[in-house]
XYZ file of C-alpha atoms in Angstrom:
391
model
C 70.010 65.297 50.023
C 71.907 68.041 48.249
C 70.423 71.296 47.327
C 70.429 70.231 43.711
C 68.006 67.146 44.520
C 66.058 69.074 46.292
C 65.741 71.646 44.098
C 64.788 68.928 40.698
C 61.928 67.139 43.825
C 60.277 70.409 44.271
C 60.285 71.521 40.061
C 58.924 67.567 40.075
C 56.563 68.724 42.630
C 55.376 71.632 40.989
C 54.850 70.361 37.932
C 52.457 67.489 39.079
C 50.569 70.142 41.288
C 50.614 71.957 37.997
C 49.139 68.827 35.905
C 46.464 67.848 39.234
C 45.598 71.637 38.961
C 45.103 71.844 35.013
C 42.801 68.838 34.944
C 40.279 71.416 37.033
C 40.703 74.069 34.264
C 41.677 72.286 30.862
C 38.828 70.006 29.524
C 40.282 66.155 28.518
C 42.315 66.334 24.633
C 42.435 70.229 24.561
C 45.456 69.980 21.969
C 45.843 73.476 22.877
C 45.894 73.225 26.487
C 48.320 69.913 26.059
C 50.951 72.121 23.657
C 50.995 74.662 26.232
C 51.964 72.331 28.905
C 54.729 71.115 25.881
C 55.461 74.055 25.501
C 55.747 75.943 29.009
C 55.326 73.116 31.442
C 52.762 72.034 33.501
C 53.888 74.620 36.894
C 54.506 77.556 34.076
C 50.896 77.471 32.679
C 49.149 76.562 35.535
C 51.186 80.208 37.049
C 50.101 82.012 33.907
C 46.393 80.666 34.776
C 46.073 82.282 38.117
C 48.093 85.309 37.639
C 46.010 86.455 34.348
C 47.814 88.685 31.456
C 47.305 88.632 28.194
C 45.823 84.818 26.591
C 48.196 82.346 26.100
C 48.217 81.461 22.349
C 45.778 79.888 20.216
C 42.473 80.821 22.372
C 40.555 84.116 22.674
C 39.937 86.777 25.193
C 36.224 84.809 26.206
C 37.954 81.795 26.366
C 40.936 82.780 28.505
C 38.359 84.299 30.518
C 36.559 81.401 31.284
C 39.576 79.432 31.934
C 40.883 82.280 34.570
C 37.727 81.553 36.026
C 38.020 77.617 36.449
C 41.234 78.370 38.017
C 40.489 80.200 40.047
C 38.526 77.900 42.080
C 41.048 75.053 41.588
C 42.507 73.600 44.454
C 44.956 70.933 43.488
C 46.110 70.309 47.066
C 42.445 69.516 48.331
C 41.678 67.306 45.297
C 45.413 64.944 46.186
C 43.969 65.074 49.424
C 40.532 63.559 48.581
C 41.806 61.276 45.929
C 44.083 60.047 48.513
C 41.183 59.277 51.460
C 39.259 57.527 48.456
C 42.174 55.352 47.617
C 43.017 57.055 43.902
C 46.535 58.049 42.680
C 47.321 60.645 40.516
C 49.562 59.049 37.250
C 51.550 61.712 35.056
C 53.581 61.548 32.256
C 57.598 60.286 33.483
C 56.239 58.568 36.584
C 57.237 54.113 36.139
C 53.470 53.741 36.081
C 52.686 55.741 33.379
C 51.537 53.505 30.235
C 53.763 55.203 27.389
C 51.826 54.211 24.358
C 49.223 56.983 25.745
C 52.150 59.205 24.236
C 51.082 58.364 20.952
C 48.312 60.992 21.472
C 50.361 63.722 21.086
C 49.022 66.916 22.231
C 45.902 65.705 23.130
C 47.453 63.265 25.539
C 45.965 63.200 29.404
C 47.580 65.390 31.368
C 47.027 62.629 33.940
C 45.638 60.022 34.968
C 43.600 59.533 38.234
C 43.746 55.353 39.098
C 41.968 53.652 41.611
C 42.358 50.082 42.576
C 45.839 48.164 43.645
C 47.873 46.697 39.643
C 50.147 48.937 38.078
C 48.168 50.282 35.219
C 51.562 50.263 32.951
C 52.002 46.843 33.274
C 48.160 46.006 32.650
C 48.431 48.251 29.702
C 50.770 46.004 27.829
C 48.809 43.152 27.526
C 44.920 44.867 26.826
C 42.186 44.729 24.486
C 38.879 47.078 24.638
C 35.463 45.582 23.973
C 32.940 48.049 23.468
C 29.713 48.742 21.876
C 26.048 50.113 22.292
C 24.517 50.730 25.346
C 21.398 49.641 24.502
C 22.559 46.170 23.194
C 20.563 43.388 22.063
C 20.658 39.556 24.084
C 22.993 38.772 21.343
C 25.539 41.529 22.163
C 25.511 41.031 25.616
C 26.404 37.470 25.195
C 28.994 38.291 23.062
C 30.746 40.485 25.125
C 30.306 38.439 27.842
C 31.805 35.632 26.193
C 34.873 37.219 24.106
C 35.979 38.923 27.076
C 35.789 35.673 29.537
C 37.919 33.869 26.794
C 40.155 37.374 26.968
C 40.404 36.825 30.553
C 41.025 33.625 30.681
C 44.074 33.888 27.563
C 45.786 36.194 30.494
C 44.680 39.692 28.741
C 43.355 42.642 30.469
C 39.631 43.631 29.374
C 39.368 47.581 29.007
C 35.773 49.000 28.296
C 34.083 52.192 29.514
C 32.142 50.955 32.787
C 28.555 51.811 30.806
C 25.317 49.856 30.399
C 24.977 47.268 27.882
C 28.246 46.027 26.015
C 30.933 47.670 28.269
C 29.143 46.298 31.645
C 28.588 42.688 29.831
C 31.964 42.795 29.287
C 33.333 43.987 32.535
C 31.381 41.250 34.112
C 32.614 38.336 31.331
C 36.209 39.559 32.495
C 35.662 39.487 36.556
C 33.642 35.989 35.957
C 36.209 33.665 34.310
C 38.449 35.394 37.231
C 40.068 37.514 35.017
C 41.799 41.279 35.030
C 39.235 44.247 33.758
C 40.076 48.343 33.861
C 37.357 50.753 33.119
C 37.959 53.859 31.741
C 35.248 56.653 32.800
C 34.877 60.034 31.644
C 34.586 61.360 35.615
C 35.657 61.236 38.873
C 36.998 57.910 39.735
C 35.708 58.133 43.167
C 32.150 59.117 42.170
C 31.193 56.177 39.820
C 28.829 56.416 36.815
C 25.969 55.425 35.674
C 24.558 54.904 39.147
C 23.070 51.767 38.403
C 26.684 50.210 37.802
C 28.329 51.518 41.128
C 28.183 48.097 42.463
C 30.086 46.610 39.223
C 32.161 49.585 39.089
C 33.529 49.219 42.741
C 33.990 45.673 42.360
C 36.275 46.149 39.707
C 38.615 49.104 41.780
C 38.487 46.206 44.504
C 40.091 43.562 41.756
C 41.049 45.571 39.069
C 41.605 49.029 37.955
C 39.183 52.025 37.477
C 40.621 54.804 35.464
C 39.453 58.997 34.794
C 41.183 61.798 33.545
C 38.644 63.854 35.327
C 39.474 64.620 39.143
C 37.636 63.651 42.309
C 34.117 64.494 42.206
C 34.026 65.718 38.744
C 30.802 65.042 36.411
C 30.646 63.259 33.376
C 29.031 65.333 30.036
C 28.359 63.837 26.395
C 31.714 65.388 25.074
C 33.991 63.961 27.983
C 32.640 60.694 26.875
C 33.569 61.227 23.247
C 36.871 62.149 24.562
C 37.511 59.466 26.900
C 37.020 56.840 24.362
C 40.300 58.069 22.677
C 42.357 57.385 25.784
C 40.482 53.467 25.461
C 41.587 53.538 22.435
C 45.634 54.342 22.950
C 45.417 52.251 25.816
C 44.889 49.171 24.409
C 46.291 46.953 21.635
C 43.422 46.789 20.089
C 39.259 47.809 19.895
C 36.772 45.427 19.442
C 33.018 46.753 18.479
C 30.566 44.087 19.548
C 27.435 46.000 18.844
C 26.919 49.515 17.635
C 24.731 51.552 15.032
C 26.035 53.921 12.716
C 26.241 56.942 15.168
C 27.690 54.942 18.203
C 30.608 56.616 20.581
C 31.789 52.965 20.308
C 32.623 53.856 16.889
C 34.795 56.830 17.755
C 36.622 54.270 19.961
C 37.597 52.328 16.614
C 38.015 54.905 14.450
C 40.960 56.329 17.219
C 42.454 53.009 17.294
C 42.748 52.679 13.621
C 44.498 56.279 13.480
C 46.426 55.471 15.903
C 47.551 52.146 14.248
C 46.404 49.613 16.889
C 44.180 46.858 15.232
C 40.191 47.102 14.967
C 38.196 44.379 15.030
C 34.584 43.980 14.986
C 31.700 41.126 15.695
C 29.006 40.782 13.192
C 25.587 40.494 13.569
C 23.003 39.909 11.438
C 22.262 41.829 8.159
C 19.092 43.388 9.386
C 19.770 44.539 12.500
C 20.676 48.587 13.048
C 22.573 47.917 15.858
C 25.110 46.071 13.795
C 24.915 48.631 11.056
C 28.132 50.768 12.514
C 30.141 47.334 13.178
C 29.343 46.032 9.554
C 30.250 49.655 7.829
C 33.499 49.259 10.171
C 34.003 45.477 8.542
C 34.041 47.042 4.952
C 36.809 49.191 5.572
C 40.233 48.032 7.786
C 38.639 46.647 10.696
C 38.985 42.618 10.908
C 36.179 40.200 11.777
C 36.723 38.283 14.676
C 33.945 35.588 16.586
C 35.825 34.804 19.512
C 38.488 35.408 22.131
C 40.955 32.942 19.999
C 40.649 35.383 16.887
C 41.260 38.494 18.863
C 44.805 37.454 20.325
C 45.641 36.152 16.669
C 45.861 40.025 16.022
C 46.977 41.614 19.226
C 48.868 38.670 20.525
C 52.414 37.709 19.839
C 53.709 36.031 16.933
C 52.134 32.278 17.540
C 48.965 32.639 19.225
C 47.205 31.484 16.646
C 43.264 30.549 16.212
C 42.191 27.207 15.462
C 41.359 26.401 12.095
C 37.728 26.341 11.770
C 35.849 23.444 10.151
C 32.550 21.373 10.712
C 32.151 17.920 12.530
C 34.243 15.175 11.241
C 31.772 12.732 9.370
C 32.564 8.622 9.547
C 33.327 9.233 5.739
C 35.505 11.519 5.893
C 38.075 8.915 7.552
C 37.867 6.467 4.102
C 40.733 6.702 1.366
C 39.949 8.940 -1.298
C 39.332 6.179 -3.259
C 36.765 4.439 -1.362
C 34.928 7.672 -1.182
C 35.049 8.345 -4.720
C 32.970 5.122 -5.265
C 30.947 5.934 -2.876
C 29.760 9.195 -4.067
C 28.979 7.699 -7.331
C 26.822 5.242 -5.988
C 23.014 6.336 -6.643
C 20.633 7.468 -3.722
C 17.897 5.228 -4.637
C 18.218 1.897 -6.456
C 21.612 -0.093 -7.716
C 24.123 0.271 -9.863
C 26.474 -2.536 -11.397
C 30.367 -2.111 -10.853
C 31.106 -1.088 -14.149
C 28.499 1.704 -14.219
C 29.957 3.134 -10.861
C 33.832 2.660 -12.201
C 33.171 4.920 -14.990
C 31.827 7.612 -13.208
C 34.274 7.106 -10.627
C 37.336 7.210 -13.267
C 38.646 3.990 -11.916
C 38.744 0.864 -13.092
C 36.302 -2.107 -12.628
C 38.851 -4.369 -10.763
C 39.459 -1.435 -8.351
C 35.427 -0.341 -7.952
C 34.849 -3.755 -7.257
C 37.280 -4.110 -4.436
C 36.465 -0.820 -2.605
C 32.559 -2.098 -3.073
C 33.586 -5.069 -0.593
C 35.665 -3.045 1.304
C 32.692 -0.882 1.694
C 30.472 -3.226 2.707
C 32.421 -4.705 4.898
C 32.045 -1.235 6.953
C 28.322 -1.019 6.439
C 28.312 1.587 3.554
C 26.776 -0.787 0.882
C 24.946 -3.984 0.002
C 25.185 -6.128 -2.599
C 21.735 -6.625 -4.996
C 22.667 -9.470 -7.538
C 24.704 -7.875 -9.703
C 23.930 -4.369 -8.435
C 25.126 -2.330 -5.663
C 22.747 0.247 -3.260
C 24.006 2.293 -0.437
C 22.349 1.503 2.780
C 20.694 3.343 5.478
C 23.893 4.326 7.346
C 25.399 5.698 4.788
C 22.839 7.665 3.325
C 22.208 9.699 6.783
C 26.867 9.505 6.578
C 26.628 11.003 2.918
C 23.729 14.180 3.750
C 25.217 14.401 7.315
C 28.084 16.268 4.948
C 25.939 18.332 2.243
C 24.206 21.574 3.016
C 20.399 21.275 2.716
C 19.926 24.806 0.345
């Protein structure tokens, strides 16, 4: 190795020692923190940070202060060497594994990104969806989450959510049911997982998926970290879908970054009266599109092809008669008869022709034959309402 390789492996060095050390000092999407690092590089700031001087731009003396004081008990060396004992690597900007579209955040993209668990996050990236919603979901939510992302999992797509009670765990568990790929997203320490009461779910999916921070080792989560992780969800993915959330639910923060950042939001509806739905039906009304299953959700995110069915209700035994034939047979009275030239007039035909699809109807056990009149029978008034809507 040359001096000149050596010299561009340590400034590479430096400047992810620099990043490892800023995510100690620099809370996640501080746009002012992230143009710095634009700005002066990762090494430079993180130099300016523990020497002192006069504020870097765009923050005040109280602020720089408290910064100076976060760095100074940074320790970027000790945290690579935890992370590394607990199984986490430490993704930056430039590195193969680093999912690009995360770029779209501008400023306020991570200045890393800790990863625990063995697929290359890049490559999961590319083909993801987020499902999220309220924590304190309703039996319908959960099923629904459960459900979409099983059908996610199973369509080969990666289910991203935020490792929390109620939607995000439903759907974490839909994914790793149907055997599928799921990465969550938390707004701590990888290695120290959160809420307690998922550390089970959480380390089952680093052991067959991915787990995900911008927080390092050890670090706690806080009610602002988890409005600001759910724009790095959000960027991740392809797309957002809201299963369940009221009008002031983080989930909705998730979906309103994916929509400014031009990935497609979806949302599942629930019914009219229920609050929890109240944020995902406001969401409906404006860009987001309504989906009911996994099928509908890869329509939008998927590539050109991957269609949904078309939707439509049980095939009846009439529906497989010529139009004709079923003409007649609509005009046919519910109760009594009717002679062939009363039904041929309200059938626009002719009397030869309502004659002939009468016997071709009876001969498939539609009608009988009264004298001169004609009367549906049994089967084919329970054929005729099996078709009309009761209201």
């Amino acid at each position: 190795m040359d001096r000149g390789e050596r010299a561009g492996d340590e400034t590479a060095e430096g400047e992810r020692l620099g990043r490892v050390f800023l995510t100690r000092v620099i809370e996640p999407g501080d746009e002012t923190g992230g143009r710095w690092v634009r700005e002066r590089g990762a090494a430079g700031v993180a130099r300016r940070l523990r020497e002192g001087g006069r504020p870097l731009p765009g923050v005040s003396g109280k602020r720089w202060a408290g910064l100076r004081a976060r760095a100074a008990r940074a320790d970027p060396r000790g945290d690579l060497a935890v992370a590394r004992a607990a199984g986490v690597r430490f993704v930056v900007p430039g590195d193969a594994e680093w999912p690009r579209q995360l770029d779209d955040l501008g400023d306020a993209r991570p200045l890393g990104l800790w990863v625990r668990g063995r697929p290359s996050l890049r490559m999961w990236a590319l083909r993801s969806v987020a499902v999220v919603g309220a924590r304190a979901c309703t039996e319908y939510g959960a099923h629904m989450a459960a459900v979409l992302a099983a059908g996610l999992a199973e369509r080969g797509w990666v289910v991203v959510s935020g490792g929390a009670y109620g939607v995000d765990g439903a759907a974490h568990r839909g994914a790793l049911g149907a055997g599928g790929a799921t990465a969550a997203v938390l707004a701590c320490g990888v290695d120290r997982p959160y809420p307690p009461g998922h550390t089970g779910l959480i380390t089952r999916i680093a052991e067959q998926g991915l787990v995900v921070g911008e927080l390092p080792p050890g670090d706690h989560p806080t009610p602002s970290r988890f409005v600001l992780r759910n724009r790095v969800i959000a960027a991740l993915t392809r797309g957002t879908v809201v299963v369940e959330a009221a009008l002031r639910s983080g989930s909705l923060v998730t979906a309103r970054a994916a929509q400014r950042l031009g990935r497609h939001t979806m949302g599942v509806p629930g019914p009219a009266t229920s609050g929890l739905s109240a944020g995902v039906h406001e969401l409906l009304r404006g860009d987001a599109v309504l989906v009911t299953d996994a099928a509908e959700v890869v329509e939008l995110v998927g590539d050109m092809g991957e269609l949904a069915p078309d939707r439509r209700g049980p095939v009846l035994p009439t529906d497989l008669l010529e139009p004709g034939a079923r003409q007649v047979l609509a005009w046919l009275p519910a109760r009594g008869t009717a002679v062939a030239a009363d039904v041929a007039r309200r059938a626009q035909t002719t009397e030869d022709d309502a004659v002939a699809r009468l016997y071709e109807l009876r001969a498939l056990g539609y009608v009988e034959r009264h004298g001169d009149g004609w009367k549906l029978t049994r089967q084919a008034i329970i054929s005729v309402r099996g078709g009309r809507s009761p209201c």
